[in-house]
mmCIF file of C-alpha atoms in Angstrom:
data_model
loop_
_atom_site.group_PDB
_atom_site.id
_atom_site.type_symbol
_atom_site.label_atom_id
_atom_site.label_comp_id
_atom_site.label_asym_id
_atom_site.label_seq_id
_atom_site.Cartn_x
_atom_site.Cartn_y
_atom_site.Cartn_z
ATOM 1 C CA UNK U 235 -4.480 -0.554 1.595
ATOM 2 C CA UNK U 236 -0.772 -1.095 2.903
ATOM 3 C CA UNK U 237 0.894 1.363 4.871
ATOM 4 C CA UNK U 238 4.396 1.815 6.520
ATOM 5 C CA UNK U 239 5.766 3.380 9.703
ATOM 6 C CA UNK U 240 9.507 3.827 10.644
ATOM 7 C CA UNK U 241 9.344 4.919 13.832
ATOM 8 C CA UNK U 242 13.454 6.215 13.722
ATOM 9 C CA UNK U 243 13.187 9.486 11.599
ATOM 10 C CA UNK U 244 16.301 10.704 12.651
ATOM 11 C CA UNK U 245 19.326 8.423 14.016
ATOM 12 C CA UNK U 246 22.953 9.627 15.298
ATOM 13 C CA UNK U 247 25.550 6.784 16.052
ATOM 14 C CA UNK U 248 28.965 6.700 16.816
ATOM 15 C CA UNK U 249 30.680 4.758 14.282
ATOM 16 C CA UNK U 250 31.029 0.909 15.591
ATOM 17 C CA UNK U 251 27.429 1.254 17.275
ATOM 18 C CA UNK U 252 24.975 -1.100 16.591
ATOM 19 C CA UNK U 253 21.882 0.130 14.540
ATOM 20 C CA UNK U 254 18.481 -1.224 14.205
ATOM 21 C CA UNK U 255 15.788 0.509 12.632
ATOM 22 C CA UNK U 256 12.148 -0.171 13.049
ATOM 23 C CA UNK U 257 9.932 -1.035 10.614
ATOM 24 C CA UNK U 258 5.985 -2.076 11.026
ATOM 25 C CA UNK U 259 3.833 -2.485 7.821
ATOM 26 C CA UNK U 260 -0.324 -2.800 8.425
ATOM 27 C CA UNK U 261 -1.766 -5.636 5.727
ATOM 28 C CA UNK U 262 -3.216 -8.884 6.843
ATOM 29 C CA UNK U 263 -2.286 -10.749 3.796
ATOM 30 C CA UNK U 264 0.833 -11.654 2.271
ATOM 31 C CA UNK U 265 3.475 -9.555 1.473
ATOM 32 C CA UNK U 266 6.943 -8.685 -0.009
ATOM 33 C CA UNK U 267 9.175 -6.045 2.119
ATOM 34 C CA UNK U 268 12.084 -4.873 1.003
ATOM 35 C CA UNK U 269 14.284 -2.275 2.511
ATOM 36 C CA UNK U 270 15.798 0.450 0.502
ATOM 37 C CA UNK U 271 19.395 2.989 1.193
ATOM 38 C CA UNK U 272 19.013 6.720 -0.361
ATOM 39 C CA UNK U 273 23.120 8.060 -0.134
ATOM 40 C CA UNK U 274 23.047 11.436 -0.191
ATOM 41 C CA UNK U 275 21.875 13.196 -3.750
ATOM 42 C CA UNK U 276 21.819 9.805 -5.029
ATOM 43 C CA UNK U 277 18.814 7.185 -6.166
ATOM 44 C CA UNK U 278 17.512 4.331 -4.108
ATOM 45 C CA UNK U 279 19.425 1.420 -3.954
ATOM 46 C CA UNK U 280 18.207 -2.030 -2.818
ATOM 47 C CA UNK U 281 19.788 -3.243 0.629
ATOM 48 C CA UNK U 282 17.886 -6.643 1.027
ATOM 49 C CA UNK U 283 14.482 -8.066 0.343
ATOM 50 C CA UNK U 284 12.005 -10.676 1.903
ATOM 51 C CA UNK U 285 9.869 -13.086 -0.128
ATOM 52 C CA UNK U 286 8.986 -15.978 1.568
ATOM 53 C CA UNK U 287 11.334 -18.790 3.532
ATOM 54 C CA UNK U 288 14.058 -18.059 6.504
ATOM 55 C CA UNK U 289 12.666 -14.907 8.020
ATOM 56 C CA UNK U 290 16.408 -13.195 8.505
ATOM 57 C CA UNK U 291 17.919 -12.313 5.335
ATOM 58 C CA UNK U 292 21.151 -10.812 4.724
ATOM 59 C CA UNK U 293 21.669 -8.127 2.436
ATOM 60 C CA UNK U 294 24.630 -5.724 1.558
ATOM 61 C CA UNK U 295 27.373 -4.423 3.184
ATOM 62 C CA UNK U 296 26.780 -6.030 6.068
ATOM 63 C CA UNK U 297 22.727 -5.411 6.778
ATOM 64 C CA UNK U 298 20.452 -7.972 7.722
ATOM 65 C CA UNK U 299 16.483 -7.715 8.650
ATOM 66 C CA UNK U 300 14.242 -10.072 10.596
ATOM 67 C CA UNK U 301 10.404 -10.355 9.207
ATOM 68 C CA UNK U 302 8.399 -11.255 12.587
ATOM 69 C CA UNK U 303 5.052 -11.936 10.739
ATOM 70 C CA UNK U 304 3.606 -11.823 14.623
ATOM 71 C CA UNK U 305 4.148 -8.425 15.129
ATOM 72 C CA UNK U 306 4.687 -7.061 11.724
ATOM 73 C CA UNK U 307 7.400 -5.964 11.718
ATOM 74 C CA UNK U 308 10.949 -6.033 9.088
ATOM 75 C CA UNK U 309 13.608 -4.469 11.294
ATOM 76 C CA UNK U 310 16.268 -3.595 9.965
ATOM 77 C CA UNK U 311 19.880 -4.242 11.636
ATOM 78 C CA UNK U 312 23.347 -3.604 11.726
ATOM 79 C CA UNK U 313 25.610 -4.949 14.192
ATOM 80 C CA UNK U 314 28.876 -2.047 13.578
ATOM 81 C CA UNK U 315 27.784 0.540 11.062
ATOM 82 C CA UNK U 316 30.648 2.623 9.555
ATOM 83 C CA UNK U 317 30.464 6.529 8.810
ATOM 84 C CA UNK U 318 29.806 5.861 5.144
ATOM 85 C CA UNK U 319 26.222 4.453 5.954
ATOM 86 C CA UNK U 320 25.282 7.860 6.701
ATOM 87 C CA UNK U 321 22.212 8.051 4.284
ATOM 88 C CA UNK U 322 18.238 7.586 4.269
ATOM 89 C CA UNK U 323 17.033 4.356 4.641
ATOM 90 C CA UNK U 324 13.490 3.336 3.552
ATOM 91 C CA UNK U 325 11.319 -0.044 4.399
ATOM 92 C CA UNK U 326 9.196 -0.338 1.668
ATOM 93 C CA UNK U 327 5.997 -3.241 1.210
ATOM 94 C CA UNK U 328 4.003 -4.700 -1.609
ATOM 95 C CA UNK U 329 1.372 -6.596 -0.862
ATOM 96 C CA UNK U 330 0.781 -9.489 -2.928
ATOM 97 C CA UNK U 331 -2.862 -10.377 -2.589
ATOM 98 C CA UNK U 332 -5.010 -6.628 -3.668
ATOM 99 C CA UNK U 333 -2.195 -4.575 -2.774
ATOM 100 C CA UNK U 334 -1.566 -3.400 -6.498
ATOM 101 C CA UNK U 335 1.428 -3.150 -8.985
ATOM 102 C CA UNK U 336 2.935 -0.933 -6.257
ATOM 103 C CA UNK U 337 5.898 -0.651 -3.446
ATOM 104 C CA UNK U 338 4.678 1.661 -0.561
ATOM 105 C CA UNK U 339 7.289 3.237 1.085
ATOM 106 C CA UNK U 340 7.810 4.131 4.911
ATOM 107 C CA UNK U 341 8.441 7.531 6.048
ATOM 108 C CA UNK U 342 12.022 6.938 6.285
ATOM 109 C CA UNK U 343 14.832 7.211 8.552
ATOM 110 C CA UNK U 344 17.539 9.560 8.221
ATOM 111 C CA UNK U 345 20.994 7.938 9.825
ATOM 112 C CA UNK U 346 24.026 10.289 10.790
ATOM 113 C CA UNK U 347 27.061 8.284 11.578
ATOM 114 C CA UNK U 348 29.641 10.487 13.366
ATOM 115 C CA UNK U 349 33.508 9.427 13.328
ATOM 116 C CA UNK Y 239 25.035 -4.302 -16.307
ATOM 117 C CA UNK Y 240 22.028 -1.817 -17.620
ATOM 118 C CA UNK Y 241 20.117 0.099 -15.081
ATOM 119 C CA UNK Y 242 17.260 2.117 -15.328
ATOM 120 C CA UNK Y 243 18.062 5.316 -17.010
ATOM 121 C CA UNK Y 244 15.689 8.683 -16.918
ATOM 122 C CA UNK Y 245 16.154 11.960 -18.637
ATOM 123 C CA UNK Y 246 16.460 14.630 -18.266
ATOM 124 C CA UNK Y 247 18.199 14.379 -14.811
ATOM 125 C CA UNK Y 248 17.503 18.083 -13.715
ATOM 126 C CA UNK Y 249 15.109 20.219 -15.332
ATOM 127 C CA UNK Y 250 14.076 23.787 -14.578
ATOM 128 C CA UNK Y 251 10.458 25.381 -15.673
ATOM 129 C CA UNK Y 252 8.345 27.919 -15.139
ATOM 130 C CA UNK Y 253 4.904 27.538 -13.772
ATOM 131 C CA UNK Y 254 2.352 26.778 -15.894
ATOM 132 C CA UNK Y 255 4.410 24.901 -18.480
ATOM 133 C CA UNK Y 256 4.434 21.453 -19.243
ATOM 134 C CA UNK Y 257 7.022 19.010 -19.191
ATOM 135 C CA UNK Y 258 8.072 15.701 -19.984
ATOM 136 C CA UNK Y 259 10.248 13.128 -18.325
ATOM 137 C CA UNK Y 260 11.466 9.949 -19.675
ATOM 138 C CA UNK Y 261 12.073 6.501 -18.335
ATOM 139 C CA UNK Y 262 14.140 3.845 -20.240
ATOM 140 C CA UNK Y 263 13.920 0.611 -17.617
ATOM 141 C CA UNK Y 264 16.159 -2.398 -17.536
ATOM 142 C CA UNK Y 265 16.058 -4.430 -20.678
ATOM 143 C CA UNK Y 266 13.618 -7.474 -20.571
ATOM 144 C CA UNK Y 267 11.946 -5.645 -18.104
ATOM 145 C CA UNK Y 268 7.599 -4.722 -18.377
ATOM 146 C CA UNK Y 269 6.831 -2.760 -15.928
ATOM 147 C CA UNK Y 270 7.572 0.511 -14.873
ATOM 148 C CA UNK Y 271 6.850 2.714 -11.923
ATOM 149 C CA UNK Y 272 6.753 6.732 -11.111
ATOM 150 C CA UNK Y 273 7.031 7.947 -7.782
ATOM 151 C CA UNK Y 274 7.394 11.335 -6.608
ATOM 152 C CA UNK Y 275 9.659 12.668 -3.660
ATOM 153 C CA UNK Y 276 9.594 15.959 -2.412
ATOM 154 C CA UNK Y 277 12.142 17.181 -0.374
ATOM 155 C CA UNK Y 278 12.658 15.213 3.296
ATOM 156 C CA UNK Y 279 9.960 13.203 2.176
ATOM 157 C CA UNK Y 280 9.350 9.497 1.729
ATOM 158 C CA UNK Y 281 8.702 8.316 -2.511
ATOM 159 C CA UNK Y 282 5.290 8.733 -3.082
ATOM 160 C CA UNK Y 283 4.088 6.679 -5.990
ATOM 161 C CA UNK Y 284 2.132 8.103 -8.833
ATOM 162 C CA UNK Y 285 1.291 5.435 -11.448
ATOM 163 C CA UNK Y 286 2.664 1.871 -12.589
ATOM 164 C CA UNK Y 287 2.397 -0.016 -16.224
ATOM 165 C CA UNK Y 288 2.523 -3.555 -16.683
ATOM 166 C CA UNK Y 289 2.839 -4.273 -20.577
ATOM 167 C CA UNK Y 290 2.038 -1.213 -21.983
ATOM 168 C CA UNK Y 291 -1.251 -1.009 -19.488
ATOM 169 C CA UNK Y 292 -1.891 0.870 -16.724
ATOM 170 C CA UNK Y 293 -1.592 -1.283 -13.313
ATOM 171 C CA UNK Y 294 -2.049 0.638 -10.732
ATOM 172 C CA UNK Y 295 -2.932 4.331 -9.936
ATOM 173 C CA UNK Y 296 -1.775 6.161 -6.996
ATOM 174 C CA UNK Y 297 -1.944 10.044 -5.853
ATOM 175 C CA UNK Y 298 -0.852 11.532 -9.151
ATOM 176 C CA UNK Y 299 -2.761 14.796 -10.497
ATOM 177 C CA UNK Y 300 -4.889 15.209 -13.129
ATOM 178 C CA UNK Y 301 -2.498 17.293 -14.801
ATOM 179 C CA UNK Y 302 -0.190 14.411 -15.162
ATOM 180 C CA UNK Y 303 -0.213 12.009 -17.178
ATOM 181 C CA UNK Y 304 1.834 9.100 -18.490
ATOM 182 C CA UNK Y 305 2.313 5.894 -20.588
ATOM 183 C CA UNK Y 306 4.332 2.839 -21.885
ATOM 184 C CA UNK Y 307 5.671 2.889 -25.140
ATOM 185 C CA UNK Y 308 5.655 -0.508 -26.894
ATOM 186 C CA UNK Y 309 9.494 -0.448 -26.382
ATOM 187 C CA UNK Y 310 8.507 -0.709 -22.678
ATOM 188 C CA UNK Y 311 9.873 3.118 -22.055
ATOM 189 C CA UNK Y 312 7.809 5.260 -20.012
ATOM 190 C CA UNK Y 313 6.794 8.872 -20.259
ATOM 191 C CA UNK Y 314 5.547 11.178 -17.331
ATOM 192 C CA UNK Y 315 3.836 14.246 -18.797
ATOM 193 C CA UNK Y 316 3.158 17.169 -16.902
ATOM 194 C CA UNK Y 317 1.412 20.077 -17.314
ATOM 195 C CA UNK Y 318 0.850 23.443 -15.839
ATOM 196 C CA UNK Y 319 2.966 22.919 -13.594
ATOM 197 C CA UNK Y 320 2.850 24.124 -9.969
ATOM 198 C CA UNK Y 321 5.649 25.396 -7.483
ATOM 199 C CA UNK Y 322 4.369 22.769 -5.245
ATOM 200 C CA UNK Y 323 5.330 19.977 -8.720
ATOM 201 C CA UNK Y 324 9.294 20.675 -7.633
ATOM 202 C CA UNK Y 325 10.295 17.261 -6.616
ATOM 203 C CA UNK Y 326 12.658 14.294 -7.603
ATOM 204 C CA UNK Y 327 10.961 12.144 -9.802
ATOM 205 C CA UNK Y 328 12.093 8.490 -10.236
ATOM 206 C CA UNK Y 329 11.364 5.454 -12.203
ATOM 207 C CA UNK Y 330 11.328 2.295 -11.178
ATOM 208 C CA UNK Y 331 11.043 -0.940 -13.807
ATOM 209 C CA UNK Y 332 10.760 -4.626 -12.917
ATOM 210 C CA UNK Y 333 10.613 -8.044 -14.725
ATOM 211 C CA UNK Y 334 6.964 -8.685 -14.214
ATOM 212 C CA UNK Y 335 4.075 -7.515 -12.015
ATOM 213 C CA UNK Y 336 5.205 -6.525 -8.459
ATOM 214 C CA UNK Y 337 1.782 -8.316 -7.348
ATOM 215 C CA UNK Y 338 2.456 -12.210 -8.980
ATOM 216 C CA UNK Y 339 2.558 -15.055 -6.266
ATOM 217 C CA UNK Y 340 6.022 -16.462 -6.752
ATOM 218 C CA UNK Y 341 7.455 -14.066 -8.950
ATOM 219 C CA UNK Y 342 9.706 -12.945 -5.762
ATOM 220 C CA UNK Y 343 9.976 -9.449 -7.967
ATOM 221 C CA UNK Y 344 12.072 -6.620 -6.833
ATOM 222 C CA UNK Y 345 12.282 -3.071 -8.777
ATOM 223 C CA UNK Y 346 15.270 -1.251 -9.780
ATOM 224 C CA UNK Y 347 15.648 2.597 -9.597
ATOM 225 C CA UNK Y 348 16.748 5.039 -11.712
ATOM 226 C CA UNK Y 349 18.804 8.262 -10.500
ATOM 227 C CA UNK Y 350 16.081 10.355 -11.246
ATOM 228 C CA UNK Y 351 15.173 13.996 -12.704
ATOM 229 C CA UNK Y 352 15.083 16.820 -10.490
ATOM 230 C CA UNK Y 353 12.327 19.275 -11.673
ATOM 231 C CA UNK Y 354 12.297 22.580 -10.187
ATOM 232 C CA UNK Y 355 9.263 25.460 -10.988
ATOM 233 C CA UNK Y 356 10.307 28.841 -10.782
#
């Protein structure tokens, strides 16, 4: 079975930092990743996705990810983040081959931007 | 454009009653998805339907239990419920099996009902 681990649970920057978020996933096979923003009180929104093809993708407001099938990994990255990205972030993985009709979802990291 | 809408969005019982939570997902879209978050905790998933079908199955009681309507709208059902049962509970639909090689399938959220058990 797939399983997530964000190492980051709980993040403070200084607005104008640069974030990255880690985000490991354990399935040998293919898979989809995909990483998710939870604003405060509020659903969970897509940020960007990975299917197959260039291995960094751009998403919204400015986030981008690199999938490093070598280690793993779908870090998640932001090069000046801006005090309304304060939220929960999530990685999330399906896995394509026996993983199920199913996103698993990391623990999550909790991101404080401070003005 | 249409999103994935669930109702109630909060919802207050008492333990040992039973409730029921609706998911209406995106039009055109056949297959839905439950997931349960307590609080400061990561979406746990529950249960999944592709076409009316259950697809997948994950750690959701045996006092639950749900189903797709052949409109493609889901229902969680819950009964006696538990203090521990007080979570956000959200839908998720998408336009085909999460699982299908080239589909490149991503799944939309709704906002979610809060259930609380007093």
């Amino acid at each position: 079975a797939q399983s997530v681990s964000q190492h980051n649970h709980h993040v403070i920057l200084s607005e104008a930092a640069s974030l990255e978020l880690g985000c490991n996933y354990s399935y040998g096979g293919t898979v989809n990743l995909f990483w998710y923003v939870q604003y405060p009180g509020q659903h969970l929104q897509l940020l960007l996705k990975y299917f197959s093809g260039d291995p960094l993708v751009k998403g919204i407001k400015g986030f981008e990810a690199e999938f490093i099938k070598s280690k793993f990994s779908f870090n998640l990255r932001k090069p000046s983040v801006q005090w309304s990205d304060t939220a929960e972030y999530f990685c999330a993985v399906n896995a394509l081959t026996g993983g199920g009709n199913k996103l698993t979802f990391g623990t999550g990291t909790q991101l404080k931007v401070e003005l | 454009a249409a999103g994935v809408i669930q109702s109630p969005r909060h919802l207050i019982k008492e333990k040992r009653e039973t409730a029921t939570l609706k998911c209406y997902p995106i039009p055109r879209h056949d297959t839905v998805y439950w997931y349960q978050q307590g609080p400061g905790q990561d979406p746990q998933f529950l249960i999944s339907f592709y076409e009316k079908m259950q697809s997948d199955k994950g750690s959701i009681p045996d006092r639950f239990s749900a189903q797709q309507f052949s409109d493609y709208h889901s229902e969680l059902n819950m009964s006696s419920l538990e203090l521990g049962d007080s979570a956000l509970y959200f839908c998720a639909s998408s336009q085909r099996h999460l699982s299908v090689w080239g589909a490149n399938t991503e799944a939309f959220f709704g906002q979610g009902t809060r259930l609380t058990v007093v």
